[in-house]
Short mmCIF file of C-alpha atoms and ligand atoms in Angstrom, two decimals:
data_model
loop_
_atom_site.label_atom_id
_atom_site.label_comp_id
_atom_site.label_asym_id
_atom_site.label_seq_id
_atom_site.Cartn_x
_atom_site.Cartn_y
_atom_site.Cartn_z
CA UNK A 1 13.59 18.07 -11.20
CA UNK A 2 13.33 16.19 -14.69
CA UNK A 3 15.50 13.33 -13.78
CA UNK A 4 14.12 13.15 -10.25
CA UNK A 5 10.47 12.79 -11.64
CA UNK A 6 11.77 10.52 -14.25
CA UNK A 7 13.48 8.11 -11.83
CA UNK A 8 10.13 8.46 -9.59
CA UNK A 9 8.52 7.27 -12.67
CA UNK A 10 10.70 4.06 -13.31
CA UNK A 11 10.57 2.82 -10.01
CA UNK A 12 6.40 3.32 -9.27
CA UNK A 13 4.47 1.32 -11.57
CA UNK A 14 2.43 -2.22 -11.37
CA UNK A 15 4.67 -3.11 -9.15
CA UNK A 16 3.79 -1.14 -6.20
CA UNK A 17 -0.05 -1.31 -7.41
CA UNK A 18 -0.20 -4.56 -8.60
CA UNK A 19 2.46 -6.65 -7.18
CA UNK A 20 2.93 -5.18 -3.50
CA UNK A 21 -0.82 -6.40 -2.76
CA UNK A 22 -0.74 -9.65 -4.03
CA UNK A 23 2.87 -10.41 -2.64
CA UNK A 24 2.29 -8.74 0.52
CA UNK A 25 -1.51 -11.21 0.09
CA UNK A 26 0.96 -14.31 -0.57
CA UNK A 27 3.19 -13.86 2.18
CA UNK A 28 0.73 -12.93 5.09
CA UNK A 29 0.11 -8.93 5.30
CA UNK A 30 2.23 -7.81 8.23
CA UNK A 31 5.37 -9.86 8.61
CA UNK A 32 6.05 -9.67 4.55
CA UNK A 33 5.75 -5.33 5.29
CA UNK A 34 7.76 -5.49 8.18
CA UNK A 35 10.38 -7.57 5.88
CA UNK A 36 9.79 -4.93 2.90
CA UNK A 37 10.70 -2.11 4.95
CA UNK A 38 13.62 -3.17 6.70
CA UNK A 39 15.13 -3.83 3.06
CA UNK A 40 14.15 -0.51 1.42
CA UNK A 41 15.64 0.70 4.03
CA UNK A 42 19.29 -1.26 4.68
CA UNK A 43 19.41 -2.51 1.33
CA UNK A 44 17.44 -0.40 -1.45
CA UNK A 45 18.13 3.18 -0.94
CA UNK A 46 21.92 2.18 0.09
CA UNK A 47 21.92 0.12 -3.43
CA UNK A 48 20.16 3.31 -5.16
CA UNK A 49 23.04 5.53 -3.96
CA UNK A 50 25.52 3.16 -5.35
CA UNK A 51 23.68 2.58 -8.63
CA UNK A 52 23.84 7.06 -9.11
CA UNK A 53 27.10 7.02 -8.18
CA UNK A 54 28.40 4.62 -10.96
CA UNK A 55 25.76 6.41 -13.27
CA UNK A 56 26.96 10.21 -12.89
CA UNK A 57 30.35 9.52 -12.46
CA UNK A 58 30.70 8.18 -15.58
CA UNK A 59 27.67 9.43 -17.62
CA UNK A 60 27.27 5.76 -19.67
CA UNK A 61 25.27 3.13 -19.37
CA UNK A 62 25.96 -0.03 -17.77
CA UNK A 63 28.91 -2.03 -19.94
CA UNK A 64 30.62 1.32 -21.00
CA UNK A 65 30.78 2.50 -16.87
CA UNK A 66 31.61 -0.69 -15.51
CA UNK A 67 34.61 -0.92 -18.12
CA UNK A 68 35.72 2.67 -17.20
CA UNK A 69 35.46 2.30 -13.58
CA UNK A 70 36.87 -0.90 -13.32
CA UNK A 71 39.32 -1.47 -15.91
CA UNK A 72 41.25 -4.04 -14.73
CA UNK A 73 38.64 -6.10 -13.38
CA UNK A 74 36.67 -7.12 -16.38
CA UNK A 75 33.30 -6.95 -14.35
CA UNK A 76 31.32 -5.84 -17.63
CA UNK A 77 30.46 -8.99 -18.28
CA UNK A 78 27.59 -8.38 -15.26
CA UNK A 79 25.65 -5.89 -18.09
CA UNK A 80 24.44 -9.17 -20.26
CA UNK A 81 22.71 -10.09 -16.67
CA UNK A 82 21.29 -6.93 -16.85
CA UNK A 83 20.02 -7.35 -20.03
CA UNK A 84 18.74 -10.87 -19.31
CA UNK A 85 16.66 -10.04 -16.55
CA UNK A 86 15.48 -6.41 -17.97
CA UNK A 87 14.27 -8.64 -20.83
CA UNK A 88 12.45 -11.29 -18.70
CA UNK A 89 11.15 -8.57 -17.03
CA UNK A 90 9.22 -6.50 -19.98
CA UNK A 91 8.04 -10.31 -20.97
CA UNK A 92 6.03 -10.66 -17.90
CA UNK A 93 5.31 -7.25 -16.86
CA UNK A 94 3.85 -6.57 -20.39
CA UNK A 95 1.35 -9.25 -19.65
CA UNK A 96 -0.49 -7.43 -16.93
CA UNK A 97 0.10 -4.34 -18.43
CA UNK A 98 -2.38 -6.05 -21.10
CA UNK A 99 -4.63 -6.58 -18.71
CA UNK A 100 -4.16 -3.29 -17.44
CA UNK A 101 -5.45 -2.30 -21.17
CA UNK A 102 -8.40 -5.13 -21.30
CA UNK A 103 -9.93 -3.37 -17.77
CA UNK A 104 -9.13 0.29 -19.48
CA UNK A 105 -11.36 -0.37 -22.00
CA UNK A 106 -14.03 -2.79 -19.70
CA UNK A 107 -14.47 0.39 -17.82
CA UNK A 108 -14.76 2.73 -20.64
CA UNK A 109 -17.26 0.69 -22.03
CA UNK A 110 -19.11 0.52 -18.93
CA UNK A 111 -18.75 -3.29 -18.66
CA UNK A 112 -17.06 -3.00 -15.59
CA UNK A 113 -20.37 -2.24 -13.90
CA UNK A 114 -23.31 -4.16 -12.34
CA UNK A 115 -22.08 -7.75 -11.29
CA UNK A 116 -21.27 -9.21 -7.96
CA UNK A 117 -17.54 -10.16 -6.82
CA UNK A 118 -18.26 -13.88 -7.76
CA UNK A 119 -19.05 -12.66 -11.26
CA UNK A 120 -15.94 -10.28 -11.27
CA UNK A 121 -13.54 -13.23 -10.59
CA UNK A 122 -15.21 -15.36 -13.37
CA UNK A 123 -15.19 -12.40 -15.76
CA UNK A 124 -10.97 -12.04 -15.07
CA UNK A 125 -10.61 -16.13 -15.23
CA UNK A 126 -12.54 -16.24 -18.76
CA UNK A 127 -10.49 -12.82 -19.61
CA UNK A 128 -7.20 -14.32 -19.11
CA UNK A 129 -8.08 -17.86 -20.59
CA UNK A 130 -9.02 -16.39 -23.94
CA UNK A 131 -5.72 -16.62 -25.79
CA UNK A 132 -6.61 -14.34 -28.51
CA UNK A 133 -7.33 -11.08 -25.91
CA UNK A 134 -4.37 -11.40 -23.79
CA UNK A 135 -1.64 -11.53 -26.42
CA UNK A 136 -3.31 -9.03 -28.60
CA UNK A 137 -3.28 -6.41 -25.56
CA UNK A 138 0.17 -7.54 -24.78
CA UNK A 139 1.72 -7.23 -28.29
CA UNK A 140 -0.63 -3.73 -28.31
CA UNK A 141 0.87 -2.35 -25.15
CA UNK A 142 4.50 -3.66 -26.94
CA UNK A 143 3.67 -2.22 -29.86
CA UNK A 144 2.64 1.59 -28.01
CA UNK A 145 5.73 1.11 -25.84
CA UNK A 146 8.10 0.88 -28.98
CA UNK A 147 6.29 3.78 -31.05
CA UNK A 148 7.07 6.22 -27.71
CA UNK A 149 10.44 4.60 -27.28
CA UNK A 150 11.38 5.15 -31.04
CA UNK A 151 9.73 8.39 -31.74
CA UNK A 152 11.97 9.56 -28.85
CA UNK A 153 8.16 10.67 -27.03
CA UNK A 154 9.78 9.90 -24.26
CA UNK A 155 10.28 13.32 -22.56
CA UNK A 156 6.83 13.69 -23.47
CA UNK A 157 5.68 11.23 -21.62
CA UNK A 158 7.89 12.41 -18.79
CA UNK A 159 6.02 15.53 -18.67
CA UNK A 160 2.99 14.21 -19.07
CA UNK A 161 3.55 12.03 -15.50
CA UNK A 162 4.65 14.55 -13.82
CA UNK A 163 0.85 15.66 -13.81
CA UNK A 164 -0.51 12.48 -13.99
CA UNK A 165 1.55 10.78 -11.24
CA UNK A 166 0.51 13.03 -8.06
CA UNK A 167 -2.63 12.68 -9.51
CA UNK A 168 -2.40 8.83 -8.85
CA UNK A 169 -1.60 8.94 -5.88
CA UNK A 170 -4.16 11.55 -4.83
CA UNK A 171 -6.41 8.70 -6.35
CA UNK A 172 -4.77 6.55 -3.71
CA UNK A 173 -6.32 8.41 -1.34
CA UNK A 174 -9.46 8.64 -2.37
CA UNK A 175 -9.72 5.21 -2.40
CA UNK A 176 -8.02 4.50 0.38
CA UNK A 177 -10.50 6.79 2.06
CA UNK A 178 -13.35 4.91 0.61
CA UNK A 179 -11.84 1.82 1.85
CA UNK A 180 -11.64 2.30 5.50
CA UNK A 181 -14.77 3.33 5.54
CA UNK A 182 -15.94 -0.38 4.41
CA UNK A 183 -17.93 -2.38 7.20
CA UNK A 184 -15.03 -5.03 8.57
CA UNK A 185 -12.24 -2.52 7.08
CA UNK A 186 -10.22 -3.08 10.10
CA UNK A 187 -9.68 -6.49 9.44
CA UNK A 188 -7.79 -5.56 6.21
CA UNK A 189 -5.75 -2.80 8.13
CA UNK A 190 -4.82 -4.84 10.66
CA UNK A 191 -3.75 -7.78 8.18
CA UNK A 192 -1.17 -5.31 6.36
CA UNK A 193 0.17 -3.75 10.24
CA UNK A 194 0.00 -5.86 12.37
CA UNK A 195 3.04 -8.31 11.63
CA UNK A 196 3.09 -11.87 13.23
CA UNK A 197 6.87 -12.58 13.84
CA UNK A 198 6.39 -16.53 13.76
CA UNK A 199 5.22 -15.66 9.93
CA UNK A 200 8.50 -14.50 8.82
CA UNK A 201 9.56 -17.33 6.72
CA UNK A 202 12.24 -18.13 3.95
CA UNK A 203 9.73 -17.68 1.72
CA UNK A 204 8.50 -14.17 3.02
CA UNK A 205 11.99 -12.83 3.37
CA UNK A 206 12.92 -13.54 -0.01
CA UNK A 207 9.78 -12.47 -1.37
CA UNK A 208 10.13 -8.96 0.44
CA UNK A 209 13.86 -8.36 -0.85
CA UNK A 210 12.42 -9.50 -4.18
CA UNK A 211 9.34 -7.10 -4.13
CA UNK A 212 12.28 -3.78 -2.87
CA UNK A 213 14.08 -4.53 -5.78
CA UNK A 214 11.69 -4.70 -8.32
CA UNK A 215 9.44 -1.85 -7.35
CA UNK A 216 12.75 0.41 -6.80
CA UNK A 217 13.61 -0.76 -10.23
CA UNK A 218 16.82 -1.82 -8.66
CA UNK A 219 19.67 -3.77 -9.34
CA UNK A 220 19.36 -3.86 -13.00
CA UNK A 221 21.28 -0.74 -14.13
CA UNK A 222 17.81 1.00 -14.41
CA UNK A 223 18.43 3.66 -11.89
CA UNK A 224 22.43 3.51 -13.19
CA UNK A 225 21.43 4.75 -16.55
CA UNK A 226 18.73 7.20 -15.56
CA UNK A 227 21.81 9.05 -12.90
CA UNK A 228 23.75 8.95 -15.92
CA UNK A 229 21.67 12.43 -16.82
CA UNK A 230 22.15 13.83 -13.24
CA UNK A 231 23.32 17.20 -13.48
CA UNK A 232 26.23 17.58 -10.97
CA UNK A 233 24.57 19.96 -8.30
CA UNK A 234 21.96 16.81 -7.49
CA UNK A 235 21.99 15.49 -4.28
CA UNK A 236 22.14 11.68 -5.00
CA UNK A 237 21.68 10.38 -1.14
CA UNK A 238 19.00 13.36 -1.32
CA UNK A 239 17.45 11.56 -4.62
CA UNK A 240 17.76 8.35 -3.59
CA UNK A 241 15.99 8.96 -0.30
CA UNK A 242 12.75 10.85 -2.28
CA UNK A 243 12.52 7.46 -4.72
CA UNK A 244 12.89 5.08 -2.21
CA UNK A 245 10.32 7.13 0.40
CA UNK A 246 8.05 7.95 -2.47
CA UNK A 247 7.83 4.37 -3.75
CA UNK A 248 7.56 2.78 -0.04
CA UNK A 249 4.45 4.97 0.20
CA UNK A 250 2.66 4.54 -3.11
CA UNK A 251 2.97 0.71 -2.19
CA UNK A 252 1.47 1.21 1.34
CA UNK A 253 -1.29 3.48 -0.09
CA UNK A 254 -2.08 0.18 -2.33
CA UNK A 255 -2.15 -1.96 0.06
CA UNK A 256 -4.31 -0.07 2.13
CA UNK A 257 -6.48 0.65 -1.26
CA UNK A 258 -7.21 -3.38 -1.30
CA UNK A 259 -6.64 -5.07 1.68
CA UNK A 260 -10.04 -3.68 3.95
CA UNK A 261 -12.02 -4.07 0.70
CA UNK A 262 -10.51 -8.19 0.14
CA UNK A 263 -11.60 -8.37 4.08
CA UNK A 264 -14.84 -6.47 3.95
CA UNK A 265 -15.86 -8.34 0.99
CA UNK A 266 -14.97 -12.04 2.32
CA UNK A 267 -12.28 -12.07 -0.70
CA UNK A 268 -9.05 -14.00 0.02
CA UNK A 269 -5.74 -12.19 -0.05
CA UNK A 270 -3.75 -14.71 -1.04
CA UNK A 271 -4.99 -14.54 -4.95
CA UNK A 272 -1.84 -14.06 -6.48
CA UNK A 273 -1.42 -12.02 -9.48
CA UNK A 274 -5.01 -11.75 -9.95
CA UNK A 275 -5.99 -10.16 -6.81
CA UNK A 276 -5.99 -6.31 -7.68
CA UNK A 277 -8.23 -7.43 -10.90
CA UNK A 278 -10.87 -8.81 -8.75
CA UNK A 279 -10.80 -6.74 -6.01
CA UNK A 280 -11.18 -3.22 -8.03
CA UNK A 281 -14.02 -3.78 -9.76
CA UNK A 282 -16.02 -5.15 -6.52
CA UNK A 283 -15.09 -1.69 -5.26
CA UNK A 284 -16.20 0.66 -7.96
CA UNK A 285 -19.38 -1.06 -7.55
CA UNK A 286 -20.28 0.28 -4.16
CA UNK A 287 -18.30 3.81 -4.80
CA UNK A 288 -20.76 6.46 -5.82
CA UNK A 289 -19.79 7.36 -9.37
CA UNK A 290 -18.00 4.03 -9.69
CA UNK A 291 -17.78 3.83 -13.13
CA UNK A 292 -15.72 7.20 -13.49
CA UNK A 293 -13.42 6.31 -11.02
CA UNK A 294 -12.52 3.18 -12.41
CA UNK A 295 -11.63 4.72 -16.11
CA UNK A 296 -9.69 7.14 -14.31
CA UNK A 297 -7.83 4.72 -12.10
CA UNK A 298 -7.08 2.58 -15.38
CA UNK A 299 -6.01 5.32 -17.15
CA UNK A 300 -3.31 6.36 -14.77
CA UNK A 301 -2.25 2.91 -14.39
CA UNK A 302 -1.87 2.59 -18.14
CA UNK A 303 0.54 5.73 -17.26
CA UNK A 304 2.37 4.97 -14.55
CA UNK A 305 3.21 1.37 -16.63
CA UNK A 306 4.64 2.61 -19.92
CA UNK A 307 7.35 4.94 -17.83
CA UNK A 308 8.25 1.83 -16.04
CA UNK A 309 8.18 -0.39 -19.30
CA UNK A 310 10.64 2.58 -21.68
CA UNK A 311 13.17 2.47 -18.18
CA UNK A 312 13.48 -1.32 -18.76
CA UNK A 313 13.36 -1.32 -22.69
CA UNK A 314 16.34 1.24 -22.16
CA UNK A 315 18.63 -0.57 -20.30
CA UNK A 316 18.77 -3.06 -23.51
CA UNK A 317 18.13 -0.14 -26.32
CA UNK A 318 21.39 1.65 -24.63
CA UNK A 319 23.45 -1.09 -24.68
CA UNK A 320 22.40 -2.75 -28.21
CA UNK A 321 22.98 1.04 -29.85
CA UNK A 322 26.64 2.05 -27.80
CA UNK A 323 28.24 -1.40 -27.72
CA UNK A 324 26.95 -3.21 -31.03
CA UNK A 325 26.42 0.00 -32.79
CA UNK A 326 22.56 -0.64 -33.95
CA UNK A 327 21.22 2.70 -34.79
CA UNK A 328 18.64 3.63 -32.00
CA UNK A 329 15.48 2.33 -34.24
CA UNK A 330 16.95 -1.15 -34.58
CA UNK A 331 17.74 -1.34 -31.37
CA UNK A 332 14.27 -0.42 -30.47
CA UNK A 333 12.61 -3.37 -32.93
CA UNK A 334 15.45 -5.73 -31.68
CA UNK A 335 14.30 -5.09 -27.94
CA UNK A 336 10.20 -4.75 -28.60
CA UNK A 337 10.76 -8.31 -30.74
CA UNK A 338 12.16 -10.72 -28.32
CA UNK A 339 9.54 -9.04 -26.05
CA UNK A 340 7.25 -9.54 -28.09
CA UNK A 341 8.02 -13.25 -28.52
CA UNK A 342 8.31 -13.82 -24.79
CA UNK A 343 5.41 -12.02 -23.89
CA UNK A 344 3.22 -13.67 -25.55
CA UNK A 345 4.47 -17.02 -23.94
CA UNK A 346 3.60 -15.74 -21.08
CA UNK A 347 0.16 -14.03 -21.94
CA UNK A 348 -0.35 -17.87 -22.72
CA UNK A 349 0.63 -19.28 -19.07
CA UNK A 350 -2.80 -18.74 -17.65
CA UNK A 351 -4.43 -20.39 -20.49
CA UNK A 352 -3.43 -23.08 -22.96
CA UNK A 353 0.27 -23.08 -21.64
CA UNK A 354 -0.77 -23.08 -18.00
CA UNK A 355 0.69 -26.73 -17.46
CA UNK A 356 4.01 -25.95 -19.40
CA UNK A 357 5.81 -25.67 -16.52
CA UNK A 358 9.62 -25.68 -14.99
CA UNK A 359 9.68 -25.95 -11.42
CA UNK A 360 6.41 -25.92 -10.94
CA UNK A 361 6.55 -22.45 -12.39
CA UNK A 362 4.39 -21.57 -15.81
CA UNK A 363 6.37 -19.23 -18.17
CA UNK A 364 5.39 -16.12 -16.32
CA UNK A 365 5.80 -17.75 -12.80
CA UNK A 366 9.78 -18.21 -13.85
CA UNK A 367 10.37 -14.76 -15.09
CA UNK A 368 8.74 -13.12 -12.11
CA UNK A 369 10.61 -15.26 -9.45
CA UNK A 370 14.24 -15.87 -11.34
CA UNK A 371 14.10 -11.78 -12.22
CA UNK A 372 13.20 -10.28 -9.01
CA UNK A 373 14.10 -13.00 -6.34
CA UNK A 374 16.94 -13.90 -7.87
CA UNK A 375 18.85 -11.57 -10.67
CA UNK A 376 17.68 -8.03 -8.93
CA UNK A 377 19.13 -9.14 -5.18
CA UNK A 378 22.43 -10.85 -7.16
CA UNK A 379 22.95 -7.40 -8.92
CA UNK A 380 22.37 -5.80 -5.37
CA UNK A 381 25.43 -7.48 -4.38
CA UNK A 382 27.25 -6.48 -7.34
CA UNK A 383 26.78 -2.73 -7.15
CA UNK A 384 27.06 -2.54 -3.26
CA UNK A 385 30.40 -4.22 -3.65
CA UNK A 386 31.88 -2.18 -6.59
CA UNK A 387 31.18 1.38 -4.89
CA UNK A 388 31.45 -0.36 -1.33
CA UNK A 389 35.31 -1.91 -2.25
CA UNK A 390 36.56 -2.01 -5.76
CA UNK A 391 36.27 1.92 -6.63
CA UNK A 392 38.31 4.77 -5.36
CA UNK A 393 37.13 6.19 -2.21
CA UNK A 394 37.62 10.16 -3.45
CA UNK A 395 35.18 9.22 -6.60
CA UNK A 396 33.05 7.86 -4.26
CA UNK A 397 33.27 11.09 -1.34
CA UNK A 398 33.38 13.67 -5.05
CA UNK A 399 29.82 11.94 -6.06
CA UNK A 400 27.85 11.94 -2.77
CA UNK A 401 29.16 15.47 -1.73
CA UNK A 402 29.29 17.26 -5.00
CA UNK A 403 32.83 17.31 -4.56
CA UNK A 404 33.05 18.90 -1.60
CA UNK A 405 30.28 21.40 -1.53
CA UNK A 406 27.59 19.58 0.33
CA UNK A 407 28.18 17.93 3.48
CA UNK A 408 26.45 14.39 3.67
CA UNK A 409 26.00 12.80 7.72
CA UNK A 410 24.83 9.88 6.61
CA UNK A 411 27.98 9.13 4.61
CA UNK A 412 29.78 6.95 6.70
CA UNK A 413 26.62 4.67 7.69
CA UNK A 414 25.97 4.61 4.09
CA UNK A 415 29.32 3.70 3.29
CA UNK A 416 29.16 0.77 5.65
CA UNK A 417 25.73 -0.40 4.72
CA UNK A 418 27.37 -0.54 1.06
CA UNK A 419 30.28 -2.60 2.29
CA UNK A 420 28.66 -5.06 5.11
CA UNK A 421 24.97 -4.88 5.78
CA UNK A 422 23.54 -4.64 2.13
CA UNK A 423 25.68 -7.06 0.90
CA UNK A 424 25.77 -9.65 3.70
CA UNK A 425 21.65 -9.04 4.19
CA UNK A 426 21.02 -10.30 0.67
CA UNK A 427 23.54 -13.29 0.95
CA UNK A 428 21.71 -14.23 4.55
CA UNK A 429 18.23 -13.87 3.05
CA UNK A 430 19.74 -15.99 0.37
CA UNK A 431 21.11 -18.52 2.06
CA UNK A 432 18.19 -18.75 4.68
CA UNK A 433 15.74 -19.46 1.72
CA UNK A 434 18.26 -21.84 0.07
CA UNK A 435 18.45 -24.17 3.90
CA UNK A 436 15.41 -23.55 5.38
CA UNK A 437 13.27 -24.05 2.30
N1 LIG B 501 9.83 -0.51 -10.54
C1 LIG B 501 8.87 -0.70 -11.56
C2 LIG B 501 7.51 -0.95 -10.92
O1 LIG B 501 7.41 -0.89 -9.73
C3 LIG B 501 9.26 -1.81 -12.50
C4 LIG B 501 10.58 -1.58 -13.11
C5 LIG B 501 10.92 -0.58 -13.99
C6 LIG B 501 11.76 -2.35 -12.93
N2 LIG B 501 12.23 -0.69 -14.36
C7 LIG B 501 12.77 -1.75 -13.71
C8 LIG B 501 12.02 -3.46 -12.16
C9 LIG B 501 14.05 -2.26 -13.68
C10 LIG B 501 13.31 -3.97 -12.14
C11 LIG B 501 14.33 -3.37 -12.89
O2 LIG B 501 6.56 -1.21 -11.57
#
């Protein structure tokens, strides 16, 4: 139950709260949800599986499994990837866990109370303008994340989510409730359900894969290290089915949180990153006891972010302290530094560094695209390949039936979706945003 919940608490965070609406916003409602599903589905609870597998088989973390599973290969080399994309990652996502802070303590104040939408989107543009304000919260939240990671609070913390996570998503609920009971909520519902095929673009298809991976915290060795404490009676296809079902639904209950409010209100979807920070507060103003729920809705958040942020900080801890031998403190400071460093570039991309730009990407736009559009569906590929081809097929039949004692149905579809579709559906999603841009 421990590692379950723990994995549960990796993979839902700002991502499925924050970054589900505003890419599902982006990339037109429907046809970007149809897209999301289909890849949880073929690709992200297949790519779980393989991820546990690699993880309790060998009980290490990334470098130190893929050199004892695949000794003759040299395929470690994949774990600095890891590490170079877990890194962008805690750059950016520290950011709006910053901002996450900035509207804890709005509503705690009672600030967040009283204006009109208009005056809510001006109050988040000024907000994330101010240089001083976003990198403080950002180095803050950094700061928080590396006292829990090096105090070893981390099973604390665990424990502590277990509570507070079915709480948030009773929260959903609630304000899901609320919202489809908005005049013009329909329009909102049917924007997220109703998919237009002719809108399923390049862009949306990538997108999608991009948004399975990162809010199944996939792809990066995340989920390999966490398996890596499975005890050996866990089902993995079991486990991987609960993450990838319980994720899938936290993200629908989001989007159904936002979308009939962005309608109802005459907001526009397609924000961006900003969207859920608009949106919210024009909500708690027309919930009875408004106020309350928004400190409690902040407060979870807060939650569900810092187990997301300690699963990526430990995919670089683990590897800094078992392969260069830093003791588990240094490793910590080495970690919380460069994201320190990087994070506040990016707290500065909506403000004074907004037209330092590659691509036509700011700082933050780059890490959030290269990581999860790019890196996460190229390590995808890697995993699916190694458990689908290069490692021995009785490991692989010993891990998903508990050698032997639990018979698994789905095994041979999940063998070939580890093989063929997984691998081949990320290289055609690839490819078809690569052509067709
Ligand atoms: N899945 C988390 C979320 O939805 C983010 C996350 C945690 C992550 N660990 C990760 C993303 C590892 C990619 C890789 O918020």
């Amino acid at each position: 139950m421990g590692a379950i919940a723990a994995t549960v608490g990796s993979a839902v965070g700002l991502g499925n709260i924050w970054r589900f609406p505003y890419e599902a916003g982006v990339h037109g409602g429907g046809a970007f949800l149809l897209v999301y599903v289909a890849c949880v589905l073929l690709m992200g609870i297949p790519v779980i599986v393989a991820e546990f597998v690699i993880g309790r088989s060998t009980h290490k973390n990334v470098r130190g499994a893929l050199r004892e599973l695949a000794p003759r290969h040299k395929l470690h080399w994949f774990s600095y990837v890891c590490i170079l994309a877990s890194l962008m990652i805690i750059s950016f996502y520290s950011v709006v866990c910053g901002w996450i802070v900035e509207y804890l303590q709005l509503s705690v104040r009672g600030l967040l109370h009283g204006h009109t939408p208009a005056e809510y989107e001006q109050m988040f543009a000024d907000f994330v303008q101010n240089p001083w304000r976003c990198v403080l919260w950002t180095l803050l939240f950094l700061a928080l994340n590396y006292v829990v990671l090096r105090r070893g609070l981390k099973r604390g913390i665990e424990r502590v989510s277990n509570v507070l996570m079915p709480l948030l998503a009773v929260l959903l609920v609630v304000f899901c409730v609320n919202g489809l009971t908005l005049p013009g909520a329909e329009r909102g519902v049917r924007f997220l359900f109703t998919p237009d095929f002719s809108q399923i673009t390049p862009r949306v298809a990538i997108g999608a894969m991009g948004q399975a991976f990162f809010s199944l915290s996939l792809g990066l060795s995340c989920l390999l290290t966490y398996a890596s404490y499975f005890k050996d009676s866990d089902s993995l296809v079991r486990n991987a089915t609960i993450v990838g079902v319980l994720d899938t639904v936290v993200a629908i209950l989001a989007g159904l949180m936002i979308f009939p409010a962005v309608f109802s209100y005459g907001m526009r979807p397609e924000a961006g990153p900003k969207l859920i920070f608009e949106v919210l507060p024009a909500i708690f103003e027309q919930m009875p006891g408004g106020p309350v729920w928004a400190v409690l809705l902040f407060a979870l958040l807060f939650v569900a972010s810092i187990t997301s942020t300690i699963s990526m900080s430990e995919i670089s801890i683990a590897f800094f302290s078992e392969e260069w031998g830093m003791s588990r403190n240094r490793a910590s400071i080495l970690n919380t530094g460069i994201a320190m460093v990087l994070g506040t570039l990016c707290a500065l991309s909506f403000g004074v560094l907004s037209e330092a730009t590659v691509f036509g990407m700011t700082l933050f736009e780059l890490f959030d695209y290269v990581s999860s559009n790019v890196l996460l569906p190229v390590g995808g590929i890697f995993f699916s390949l190694l458990v689908g081809w290069v490692l021995d097929r009785g490991l692989v039949r010993d891990q998903l039936t508990n050698h032997g004692t639990r018979t698994v149905r789905v095994m041979r579809p999940l063998v070939f979706c580890l093989r063929y579709v997984a691998p081949a559906a990320i290289v055609v999603i690839f490819l078809y945003g690569l052509l067709w841009r």
